[in-house]
Amino acid sequence: MTEILSVQGLETQFRTREGIVHAVNGVSFNLDEGETLGIVGESGCGKSVSVMSMLRLIPSPPGQVVAGKALYQGKDLLKMTDDEIRHVRGAQISMVFQDPMTFFNPVLTIGKQVSEPLEIHNGMNKKMAYERAAKVLEMVGIPKAKERLEDYPHQFSGGMRQRVMIAMALITNPQLLIADEPTTALDVTIQAQIVELVQRLREELGMAIIWITHDLGIIAGLAKRVAVMYGGCIVEEAEVKELYANPMHPYTRGLLGSLPRMDESDHRRLVSIDGMPPILMEKPKSCPFLSRCTYAVDHCKTENPALKSLSPNHKVACWVDPNTGREF
Amino acid sequence: MRNKLFVLMSLLVMASMLLTACGQQPATQAAPTAAASTAASESAAEPTKAPEAAAPVSAVEFKNPDTITYITGAGEPETLDPAWTYETAGSTTELNIYEGLTFFKREKTDEFIPALATDWKTSDDGLTWTFNIRKGVKFHEGGTLEPHDVAYTAQRAFLQGRIDGWQWIVYEAFYGPDMAMAGIKDFAAAFSAPAGAKEPPKFETLKPEQLVKVCEDVKTKIVADDDAGTVTYHFKQPVPWMLALTSQQFLGGILDKEWMAENGDWDGDCKTWTKYADPSAENTILFKKANGTGPYKLDHWTPGEEIVLTANENYWRTEPMWEGGPSGVASIKRVVIKNVDEWGTRLSMLQAGDADEIYTPPQYRKELEPFAKQTCGTDESSCKDDKADGFLTYFRKLPMPAITPGQFNWQMNVEGGNPYIGSGKLDGNGIPANFFSDIHIRKAFSACFDYDAMVKDALAGEGVQAQGPIPQGMMGYLKDQAPLNKFDTATCEAEFKKADLDGDGKAAGEDDDDIWSKGFYMQIAYNTGNDTRRMAAEILKAGIESVNPKFTVAVLAMPWPVLLESRRQGKLPIYVGGWVEDYHDPHNWVNPFLYSQGAYGRIVNMTADYKKKYDDIIISGAKANGVEARTPIYESIQKMAQEDAVDIWMYQQMEGFPFQSWIKGFYFNPAYGNPEYGWIYSLSKVAPK
Amino acid sequence: MEERKVLLKVDRLVKYFPINQGFIFKQHSGDVHAVDDVSFDIYAGETLGLVGESGCGKSTTGRTILQLYRPTSGHVYFEGQDLVKMKGETLRKTRKKMQMIFQDPYASLNPRMTVGDIISEPMIVHNTYKGSAMKERVVHLLELVGLNPAFIKRYPHEFSGGQRQRIGIARALALDPDLIICDEPIAALDVSVQAQVVNLLEDLQRDLKLTYLFIAHDLSMVKHISNRVAVMYLGIIAEKATRDELYSHPLHPYTKALLSAVPIPDPVAEEKRKRVILEGDVPSPVNPPSGCRFRTRCPIAEKICEEARPELREVNPGHFVACHLVK
Amino acid sequence: MDVVRRLLKNPTSLLGIILLLGFVFVAIAAPVIAPPAKSSRNVYLIPRDGFGNQPKPPNEKHIMGTTEGQYDILYGVVWGTRTAFRVGIVITLITTLIGLIIGSLAGFYGGWVDEVLMRITEVFLVFPFLLAAITLTSVLQTVYGRGEANFLVVLAKGLALLTFGQSPAKDLDPIQIQILTGMLAIIVFGWMTYARVIRGNILSVKEYEYALAARLIGASDMRILFRHLLPNAVFPVLVLASMDIGSYVLTFAALSFLGLGAQRGYADWGQMISFARSWIPSLGQYWFIVVYPGLAIILFVLAWNLVGDALRDVLDPRMRGRGND
Amino acid sequence: MSSMLSFIIRRLLILPLLLIAVTILIFSMLSMLTPYERVSLYVKDIPKRQGAMEGLIKKYGLDDPVPVQYWRWMAGTKNPDTGEIEGGVLRGNLGWSKTGKGTVWEVIGRRLPATAELALWTAIPMIGIGIYLGVVSAVNHNKLLDQILRVFSIVGWSIPVFVFGLIVLLFFYAKLGWFPPGRLSDWASQVVQSSQFIRYTNMNSIDALLNGRLDIFRDAVRHLVLPVITLAYLDWAYLLRVTRSSMLDTLNQDYMTTARAKGLSENKVIRRHALPNALIPVVTVGALMLIGLLNGVVITETIFNIPGMGSFLAESAISLDVISVLGITMFNCLILLVGNLIVDILYGVIDPRIRLR
């Protein structure tokens, strides 16, 4: 499998009135063709900002990518001209967003919005683009797609809108689909519909997917690899089964432990992670999880651990082996 | 592209505005009569010259050679019906459209030339006047002038008699002072009252036959004889000012009876006159229409915008009115009269050459001095060269027969409270109701008014101190005598000390309970926007407060309705109000100011003894026949009014008219109402060399 | 089954929200059928989970029980007294025993009041504690919910979501209620914080003998915390049973689909699961489908489902289902 | 205070605050900067130097010159600052209060109360504001000019108490009445926006769960309204109102310009500018009659607008830098 | 669409009720005046004879109870001679305007074109410049250009109309002599009044174009420049602010990210995605401002001596001309209400969220 995306040492900051917020602090990951990577983390951990930074969609000001590379098929997205990156966005890398209502332009028809990438990237005329849009909409399961091209976003239900959003992302046959919490706003039954749809489309179209979510449940059934983010860093990255079976970072452990499982039969007390996620007003010098960590040692206070490989398919950023309680 | 479109559009608009800014309109644009074709307009619109930035004053452009444009500022007519009109804007306009039997001889107000009458005679007792009517005069709409038109005009005006109209003048003339009612309905009621009745019946209760009788009686007073070509008037008392009445709308303004009837006005039938009695301004057919015999026809009147007159091409006059006077068709073909309330705008229009004359209240007259090419008196013969680069012929210090006194209210109304007199008591926080019954108070006030300051500052020098009710140059004016009351704070103080308001027989100067030691508080109100009234009040206030710190006079701006109503109720302690004559005779001065039923006399509300004294002498003056008999009567009235300090005889106003220097032929006749456009017939417009 | 005390009895509760349209004077043109004939009991000391998707009426049910919305019909008996018939002062007094924890920890606290004010307000209103006793109790409550009493003078915006939710809980506890209606209390919280709050709720229930009506859409969490669970769909209760019964033997096709849709955080388990994917969306509550509300999405619907509305029947002891096709 | 700190950091609002402080200083120090004559009975009547019509350019005796009627411009500008503050702040206070009452009643009780109050608001709202104010001012001036005692006098006395601190026991000063009528007219036709905004805010705040929580703990209607709803609904209105202080001064000045506001010779900027109407063509020569009071009014309004504008930005969460993630 | 229709019908039905409420409000306002105060409108000078005021009060029925007067105004009066009913608002007759010297309808017919023309010409630069600069300002949010424009608009907003108008008049007319006050030069008004010139709309600039008279057009526009600048300057400052904040709002919306993620150029993002959304509230505000111009013209028309509705209303209000104030206010309200209705409908047309609800 060839690698299509390689993000190295990405750092992003936001200038706010209170000071500079270090939202992303040296995030690195890569992605092979057709692979699905899950990025998991709580709100504010920098998961969305990372991918948005990569595509240079961070509003600037106040946001700014201060370091790192994002090699897409060997070319650094961060160094491309505006024109070049525009031809990557939407054409080769597409995005699906969380809230299907607010991420659609309310005054433009679905047809226009869905077909727009074709007009821009493939130079298609309106008629052809609309035909293709109808086809793609049908593919994502919009009934009577052709008739609905002239409808406006608010005339669709939430689940349908998210399907339309996916259609809009896929209409140019991108190599990489970035899904930023695409099911968070949806009900469970609809969420299941969408997950199934994406799984189907992945098989049909073979694109790589980065799926950003806070829901460890969804990602378990979807991703091949999972990266866990905390405090602007990736704290653990592993093959999906490995991660769930053998979480090595105290945060990952806590997270999994805090989730009640429906397939459990006995009632257990949930593991709770005390405290709350940090707001990084400066670049972390210690481990960002320090204050909430039950395994912390002195080393954790002085140095932010880097991501290191425990095995070929398992990396963790921690000084302590939680199984033994001692430093690696 | 939407935003670009907006920008493009707005730029386009801006550009077109700038372009038009550079294009001066052609100086000699075709008149409407010149069948302006659309094709010609292109070339006509070419700019004749680029505009000069900050043009020097002398470069005022000569525009519209056939048109004279007046910018007035005192409001527009209420109607153009001469029978209704009782204000200068209307009557002045009508003077150019309609004619009477006689007309003022040039600048004279007491000498008359024939107009629609060829000659006239009066009986020895002065009660009967007979006029020979001119033949061959055509109305604007084509009718021919006949004696019955003249009689009809007077009868119609008499019977129209709207409330608060000028008709009281003719009621007085034909039926005596007791019948000088506010309107025809009151007149008819009084006329039909059975002898000895205390209260006249209500007009509504009058029977048709009684009403017919009123009309028929009026018809006996004004009699036309078409065959003889005469009209005869029968008066109850001598009317020495008869010719002034026939020269203005009062008994002038001759209408075409047939045309009027055709157009739906009264046809002269005594059975129907009440239908036309006391109409609203808009309910007479002459409201915005006109059909006279004068040198100008009404082209149109757009209320709020302009009145436009055009020359009457069939004007009857072929002989010069007087030596060197105008004749034939009017020299200026078109007259535009616009009302602009803003002085600044008016001045701008004058400077731009868009106006040929503008209304200039006294306080702004100095403003125009830098532009005066010539400064003149009452006519062009008195002109002197002024600024070489000026552009105005500036007629100044024209004595208007307009006197403004500060009228005391001798016996104030305190019913229901009177906010103007404070506590209404002699306690330092108010004045008693009979404050001004005390002659010393009146004299003190008269001495505390700085007449010179008033004339100099408020009127910008355009006035003189008034001597009494009778203005300069009028019969009764005491020639070579200075006004009795002068500004003198010492006199003022002395008079205040002489007063005895608590009636204990002790003069205030020696009395601890009286005005001098107690002080007083009062308010002088003026209607908002009336600058001269305000100024007079302020000057009076300054003078009075200067003699004693315990004296307080507050000057108040009041809405007109409040002022009017307070005045009607007799609550105002002092009312500053001017009088402009209806006709040029001293009776028209002493009557309003001093007669107990006069327009102002009612409010002065003198004590009974004074009332009787003045009423008697005023009636004797009106009844007397001939200048010799009347002069001494009026002179003594003038003297008494000063001695009694009935009012503060403040000032007599003067006029000033700035004409563009290309306007020629102006002379000043105060009887024209607004003399600057009262007789446009005599003016001409001459292009500067 | 042992005889337990019924603390709250909800009897055929109906809540319609009128839609008004019209020319000059607005006319009633339809209703949102938010809650349509809902009945259940809550026993003292237990937790009843009320679960369903958004718009199914579960929050409205909670609010209608507390008479925040007056029900269109039906009864709510709290300790045997009908709240629906109560008014004014009596209602105020009775409601003291029932409190609520809200979903949005940002909207449920008045931003212009300090923590101390917020927590003490119920006591002021009901005059239960005064002066220093009140102050002590506020401190006690803060400690109880795991907040530093030093925060008493701070404003809500100075706290994180989890902490704010604790403040909300402290306020609810201030009047010593017997019943707490938890209206999606953890939906807005981060995963790691959710566990904190759930643990706290469990601890409090144990220590204070509280009864919960736990409203949520998160089936895993409902399962975790509840003794019994009711599943709502479009204003009705589709199924009601004890927790274990419901999760291990769901009978209603909707419950089945719902349970199968919930992802499990275990890739191995996920691989093996078979999902029932429902078609389409939840219909509008303005014109709910005739007969069985679920029939439009039901994979096994038959003609009878269109014609008759299924009653909630007890198919197994303590297991109620509203479906014609469940035998 | 975070808000104040941010206002001080922003250069435009800093400028606004400095300007405002300057005006406050001038208003307080008015008796020192432009001492009134000892004998003057009303310090707001501008002293005059003669009665002449022609304005006189700045000179030693009159630093800013004299205007038509020889009123001292400096004195008018200085004491006019007090008038501006009084007029602006009092009108804003009262209109906001009326809006607050009507808006919160309508929003809180809903139903027919809301329906009735909002229809009334609508009726007032369809009047073109300035036209309505002109009409009412001329009516009121007439009514007050009469000097009769009626409920309007009570109203005006209340307003006089607020505006001039005049004891209600004293009779109304006819000179003040003209100010009060203008203010009354603006108030009568100025409250509707606040009522609507407050109502909207109350309606939205009502939906917040803390309002429900308050009902749940058994709080009374009044307690909910005053403790929970109003404090949260009123704040945006106050920001709105702070910006309106300036525009009320403008409206009042417009009335004065049309001859309906302050009486001639009263220390009021609008009234002073209205003198300029007569001198337009020679304004180049008499620039000082419009420049000084004109500048005063522009800067005054500008100051409020700058502060209000910045305040809105500071308080509007939308304008804050978007956070991370 | 049916809800839209019912909305419109509802508004149309409410309209007369509102109008009646408005007139009652004005009438009660004016009923604070005594008949003697009201009659002052008919007495420009001191009445010369006793009883004149009382006579006039009786003649015009000013001493009737207020409801009677109101009803007379609404329903008209019976002419005792002809037996016909004259006037009456309910019969479409707004009464006789003493100030305007014509029926109120005549006055409106006479005065409205000038105001409408002014409004028309004001709208173009106002909307164009205001919106354009607002967009520019928002796109450059917090940059220097934005700050400059912001200060400029705040300053603009702080300048009283009459000061601005006076200065403009001073500079462009008194000093430079470029643009005169009034509506037309005399020569042009002669042409306009002549029979060769067909007055389609009574708006001189438009009639001139329709008649193919460019010279007249030029003259009309010359007279419009100054009042238009005065009116527009104040409004564009406001519109700029509205556009800016609406645009900022839109630029902060999530769908802007969607558009960018699709690969749209920044230019297209703004034009295609931001503008149509941002302009929706602007259109409303702009339209309401146009209607509100009637308010703004009061002072502008007074300063520039334009015989329009504004100057007329100021005149009649100050002189307490009850009928004129009532009639014109009613007409204004009518325009305002219909205008609001149109704006609401417009809103529905341009915003699919409302149209297709």
mmCIF file with all atom_site columns, N, CA and C in Angstrom, chain E residues 7 98 219 227:
data_model
loop_
_atom_site.group_PDB
_atom_site.id
_atom_site.type_symbol
_atom_site.label_atom_id
_atom_site.label_alt_id
_atom_site.label_comp_id
_atom_site.label_asym_id
_atom_site.label_entity_id
_atom_site.label_seq_id
_atom_site.pdbx_PDB_ins_code
_atom_site.Cartn_x
_atom_site.Cartn_y
_atom_site.Cartn_z
_atom_site.occupancy
_atom_site.B_iso_or_equiv
_atom_site.pdbx_formal_charge
_atom_site.auth_seq_id
_atom_site.auth_comp_id
_atom_site.auth_asym_id
_atom_site.auth_atom_id
_atom_site.pdbx_PDB_model_num
ATOM 1  N N  . PHE E 1 7   ? -50.314 34.789 5.424   1.00 0.00 ? 7   PHE E N  1
ATOM 2  C CA . PHE E 1 7   ? -49.597 35.837 6.142   1.00 0.00 ? 7   PHE E CA 1
ATOM 3  C C  . PHE E 1 7   ? -49.905 37.206 5.534   1.00 0.00 ? 7   PHE E C  1
ATOM 4  N N  . LYS E 1 98  ? -55.272 72.823 5.079   1.00 0.00 ? 98  LYS E N  1
ATOM 5  C CA . LYS E 1 98  ? -55.158 74.270 5.132   1.00 0.00 ? 98  LYS E CA 1
ATOM 6  C C  . LYS E 1 98  ? -53.737 74.697 4.743   1.00 0.00 ? 98  LYS E C  1
ATOM 7  N N  . ASP E 1 219 ? -30.649 69.432 -15.661 1.00 0.00 ? 219 ASP E N  1
ATOM 8  C CA . ASP E 1 219 ? -31.026 70.457 -14.698 1.00 0.00 ? 219 ASP E CA 1
ATOM 9  C C  . ASP E 1 219 ? -31.655 69.832 -13.456 1.00 0.00 ? 219 ASP E C  1
ATOM 10 N N  . PRO E 1 227 ? -29.210 67.508 -2.016  1.00 0.00 ? 227 PRO E N  1
ATOM 11 C CA . PRO E 1 227 ? -30.032 66.759 -1.056  1.00 0.00 ? 227 PRO E CA 1
ATOM 12 C C  . PRO E 1 227 ? -29.749 65.268 -1.086  1.00 0.00 ? 227 PRO E C  1
#
